[in-house]
Amino acid sequence: MKVTFYKYHGTGNDFVLIDDRKNEFPADNAELIGKLCERRFGIGADGLMLLRNHPTLDFEMIYFNSDGRYSSMCGNGGRCIVAFAKFLGIIENQTTFMAVDGEHKAQFSGNWVELQMNAKSAVEERDGDYVLNTGSPHFIHFQNAEISNADLNKYVEEIRFGAEFKEEGININLVQPVGEVLNMRTYERGVEDETFSCGTGVTAVAISNAFRKKQDGKIDQPIKARGGDLSVSFEKNGNEISNIWLKGPAEQVFKGEVEI
């Protein structure tokens, strides 16, 4: 069977997208999905998404990590599938769709896609580090030193594969504040490698920074991931976070066909 696919990326976080409104793609075939995402012998991507019909919303997002397993929420993936839905003519400039962590609203602002995010847990501080769930679980470490050559694997070994998080996994984020901007690097579970960007990670980093700096009110935080610039806006009142929006570009790279 030949399948038409599209390749998208959001600041270097790249995905294979498939219009599966006829429910024909074998979503239970983890080996196949892993092969399609493999960078040397497949299409190559951090994850694969199916766009499916939903009974009451504009569409449903079904997301798989590059290991082929059904995954938790992907923020950049969410922005890319919104751009894909517009390309397919399903939506215009606003949408409400279903993802694994519930409903999401999204809208277009120029060439940026703005996605409303869900914070799934309280922010937990651990001796200056932070743990929280923004659709996927994240560990955040802030440092003033340059992070471009920092040893990310140190935290992967100690935290990602440590006793507490070994089973379910957790994403690791290193953050360096530079003026008003937060530079960051992310190691993603499921991909089991560093990615150029991570939407739920960008969101978690922005929220953690507001707790670190004891900010309140309406916050608009610029972020620089390895693959480009994003921003996160939200409102903070004490420990309460609301109205979270992840903002950034989402671009179609190419279209192709693959035999499965």
Coordinates of C-alpha atoms in Angstrom, one line a residue:
M1 CA 0.0 0.0 0.0
K2 CA 1.3 3.5 -0.9
V3 CA 0.9 6.2 1.7
T4 CA 1.2 9.9 1.0
F5 CA 3.1 11.8 3.7
Y6 CA 4.2 15.3 4.4
K7 CA 7.3 16.4 6.3
Y8 CA 6.9 19.4 8.7
H9 CA 9.2 21.0 11.2
G10 CA 8.8 23.5 14.1
T11 CA 12.2 25.1 14.8
G12 CA 13.9 21.9 13.8
N13 CA 11.6 19.5 15.6
D14 CA 10.6 17.5 12.6
F15 CA 7.6 15.2 11.9
V16 CA 6.0 12.9 9.4
L17 CA 2.4 13.9 9.0
I18 CA -0.3 11.7 7.3
D19 CA -3.9 12.5 6.5
D20 CA -5.6 9.5 8.0
R21 CA -9.2 10.6 7.9
K22 CA -10.1 7.3 6.4
N23 CA -8.5 5.4 9.2
E24 CA -6.3 3.3 6.9
F25 CA -2.9 3.7 8.4
P26 CA -1.8 0.7 10.7
A27 CA -1.4 2.8 13.8
D28 CA -0.7 -0.3 15.9
N29 CA 2.5 -1.2 13.9
A30 CA 5.2 0.3 16.1
E31 CA 7.9 -1.3 14.0
L32 CA 6.7 0.4 10.8
I33 CA 6.4 3.8 12.5
G34 CA 9.9 3.4 13.9
K35 CA 11.3 2.6 10.4
L36 CA 9.5 5.6 8.8
C37 CA 11.1 7.9 11.4
E38 CA 14.6 6.3 11.1
R39 CA 17.0 8.9 9.7
R40 CA 19.2 6.7 7.6
F41 CA 16.9 4.0 6.3
G42 CA 13.5 5.8 6.5
I43 CA 12.0 9.3 6.0
G44 CA 13.6 10.6 9.2
A45 CA 11.7 12.5 11.9
D46 CA 11.4 13.0 15.7
G47 CA 7.9 11.7 15.5
L48 CA 4.9 10.7 13.3
M49 CA 1.4 12.1 13.4
L50 CA -1.9 11.0 12.1
L51 CA -4.6 13.6 11.4
R52 CA -8.0 11.9 12.0
N53 CA -11.6 13.0 12.1
H54 CA -13.2 13.8 15.5
P55 CA -16.9 13.7 16.1
T56 CA -17.2 17.2 17.6
L57 CA -14.0 19.0 17.0
D58 CA -12.1 20.0 13.8
F59 CA -9.8 17.0 13.9
E60 CA -7.8 14.7 16.2
M61 CA -4.0 14.5 16.6
I62 CA -2.5 11.0 17.1
Y63 CA 1.2 11.3 17.9
F64 CA 3.9 8.7 18.0
N65 CA 7.5 9.1 19.1
S66 CA 10.3 8.0 16.7
D67 CA 10.5 4.7 18.6
G68 CA 7.0 3.9 17.2
R69 CA 5.2 4.1 20.5
Y70 CA 2.0 6.2 21.1
S71 CA 3.2 9.2 23.1
S72 CA 2.2 12.1 25.3
M73 CA 1.5 15.6 24.0
C74 CA 4.0 17.2 21.6
G75 CA 3.8 21.0 21.5
N76 CA 5.7 21.6 18.3
G77 CA 3.9 18.6 16.7
G78 CA 0.6 20.3 17.7
R79 CA 1.6 23.5 16.0
C80 CA 2.7 21.5 12.9
I81 CA -0.5 19.5 12.6
V82 CA -2.5 22.8 12.9
A83 CA -0.5 24.1 9.9
F84 CA -1.2 20.8 8.1
A85 CA -4.9 21.0 8.8
K86 CA -5.0 24.5 7.2
F87 CA -3.0 23.2 4.2
L88 CA -5.7 20.4 3.8
G89 CA -8.5 23.0 3.9
I90 CA -10.0 21.6 7.2
I91 CA -9.6 24.8 9.1
E92 CA -9.0 28.5 8.3
N93 CA -7.2 30.7 10.9
Q94 CA -8.5 29.2 14.2
T95 CA -9.2 25.7 15.4
T96 CA -10.1 23.5 18.3
F97 CA -8.8 19.9 18.1
M98 CA -8.3 16.8 20.3
A99 CA -4.9 15.5 21.4
V100 CA -3.9 12.9 23.9
D101 CA -4.0 15.4 26.8
G102 CA -7.4 16.9 25.9
E103 CA -8.7 19.8 23.8
H104 CA -6.4 22.4 22.4
K105 CA -7.2 25.7 20.7
A106 CA -4.8 27.2 18.1
Q107 CA -4.7 30.2 15.8
F108 CA -2.4 31.8 13.2
S109 CA -0.5 35.0 13.7
G110 CA 1.4 35.8 10.5
N111 CA 3.6 32.7 9.7
W112 CA 3.5 31.6 13.4
V113 CA 1.1 29.1 14.9
E114 CA 0.0 29.8 18.4
L115 CA -1.1 26.7 20.4
Q116 CA -2.9 26.8 23.7
M117 CA -1.1 24.4 26.1
N118 CA -2.3 22.4 29.1
A119 CA -0.2 22.4 32.4
K120 CA -0.8 19.0 33.9
S121 CA 1.0 19.3 37.2
A122 CA 2.2 21.7 39.8
V123 CA 5.7 23.1 39.6
E124 CA 8.1 21.2 41.9
E125 CA 11.4 22.8 42.9
R126 CA 14.3 20.5 43.7
D127 CA 17.3 22.5 45.0
G128 CA 17.1 25.0 42.1
D129 CA 16.0 22.5 39.5
Y130 CA 12.3 22.1 38.5
V131 CA 10.0 19.2 37.5
L132 CA 6.6 19.7 35.9
N133 CA 4.3 18.2 33.3
T134 CA 3.1 20.4 30.4
G135 CA 1.5 17.6 28.5
S136 CA 4.8 15.7 28.8
P137 CA 7.0 15.5 31.9
H138 CA 10.1 17.7 32.1
F139 CA 13.2 18.2 34.3
I140 CA 14.7 21.7 34.0
H141 CA 18.2 22.8 35.1
F142 CA 19.2 26.5 35.0
Q143 CA 22.8 27.5 34.8
N144 CA 24.6 30.8 34.0
A145 CA 27.4 29.0 32.2
E146 CA 27.3 28.5 28.4
I147 CA 25.2 25.5 27.5
S148 CA 26.2 25.0 23.9
N149 CA 29.0 22.5 24.9
A150 CA 27.5 21.4 28.2
D151 CA 27.4 17.6 28.9
L152 CA 23.7 16.9 28.5
N153 CA 24.4 13.2 28.9
K154 CA 25.3 13.7 32.5
Y155 CA 21.7 14.6 33.3
V156 CA 20.4 11.9 31.0
E157 CA 22.2 9.2 32.9
E158 CA 21.4 10.7 36.4
I159 CA 17.8 11.8 35.8
R160 CA 16.3 10.2 32.6
F161 CA 17.5 6.7 33.5
G162 CA 17.7 7.1 37.2
A163 CA 15.5 5.1 39.5
E164 CA 12.7 7.6 39.8
F165 CA 12.0 8.2 36.1
K166 CA 13.4 5.1 34.4
E167 CA 10.1 3.5 33.7
E168 CA 8.0 6.4 32.5
G169 CA 10.8 8.5 31.4
I170 CA 11.3 12.3 31.6
N171 CA 12.6 15.0 29.2
I172 CA 15.8 16.8 30.2
N173 CA 16.2 20.6 29.6
L174 CA 19.3 22.7 30.2
V175 CA 18.6 26.4 30.3
Q176 CA 20.9 29.5 30.2
P177 CA 19.4 32.9 30.8
V178 CA 20.9 35.5 28.4
G179 CA 19.3 38.9 29.2
E180 CA 15.5 38.4 28.7
V181 CA 15.9 35.4 26.5
L182 CA 16.2 31.8 27.7
N183 CA 18.6 29.6 25.7
M184 CA 17.8 25.9 26.0
R185 CA 18.7 22.4 24.9
T186 CA 16.4 19.3 25.3
Y187 CA 16.9 15.6 25.4
E188 CA 13.6 13.9 24.6
R189 CA 12.4 10.5 25.9
G190 CA 11.1 8.3 23.2
V191 CA 13.4 9.9 20.7
E192 CA 16.2 9.1 23.2
D193 CA 18.4 11.8 21.8
E194 CA 18.7 15.6 21.8
T195 CA 16.2 17.4 19.5
F196 CA 16.5 20.8 18.0
S197 CA 13.4 22.0 19.8
C198 CA 10.6 20.7 22.1
G199 CA 7.3 22.5 22.5
T200 CA 6.3 21.1 25.8
G201 CA 9.9 21.6 27.0
V202 CA 9.8 25.3 25.9
T203 CA 6.6 25.7 27.8
A204 CA 7.9 24.0 30.9
V205 CA 11.1 26.1 30.8
A206 CA 9.1 29.4 30.5
I207 CA 6.9 28.5 33.4
S208 CA 9.8 27.3 35.6
N209 CA 11.6 30.5 35.0
A210 CA 8.6 32.5 36.2
F211 CA 8.7 30.5 39.5
R212 CA 12.5 30.9 39.7
K213 CA 12.2 34.7 39.3
K214 CA 9.0 34.9 41.5
Q215 CA 7.2 36.6 38.7
D216 CA 3.4 37.3 38.7
G217 CA 1.0 38.7 36.2
K218 CA 0.9 38.4 32.4
I219 CA 4.3 37.0 31.1
D220 CA 5.6 36.7 27.6
Q221 CA 8.8 34.8 27.6
P222 CA 11.1 34.6 24.5
I223 CA 13.0 31.3 24.1
K224 CA 15.9 30.3 21.8
A225 CA 16.0 26.6 21.1
R226 CA 18.8 25.0 18.9
G227 CA 16.4 25.1 15.9
G228 CA 15.1 28.7 16.3
D229 CA 13.1 31.2 18.2
L230 CA 9.8 30.6 20.0
S231 CA 7.8 32.3 22.8
V232 CA 5.4 31.3 25.6
S233 CA 2.8 33.6 27.0
F234 CA 0.8 32.8 30.2
E235 CA -0.7 34.3 33.3
K236 CA 0.7 33.6 36.7
N237 CA -1.0 34.2 40.0
G238 CA 1.0 32.8 42.9
N239 CA 1.2 29.1 42.1
E240 CA -1.6 29.2 39.6
I241 CA -0.8 29.2 35.8
S242 CA -3.4 29.8 33.2
N243 CA -3.9 30.8 29.5
I244 CA -0.7 29.2 28.3
W245 CA 0.2 29.8 24.6
L246 CA 3.2 28.3 22.7
K247 CA 4.1 30.4 19.7
G248 CA 6.4 29.8 16.8
P249 CA 6.8 28.8 13.1
A250 CA 5.6 25.6 11.6
E251 CA 6.8 24.8 8.1
Q252 CA 6.1 22.2 5.4
V253 CA 9.3 20.8 4.0
F254 CA 8.2 18.3 1.4
K255 CA 5.6 15.8 0.2
G256 CA 6.3 12.2 -0.7
E257 CA 5.0 8.7 -1.1
V258 CA 6.2 5.6 0.7
E259 CA 5.3 1.9 0.3
I260 CA 4.2 0.2 3.5

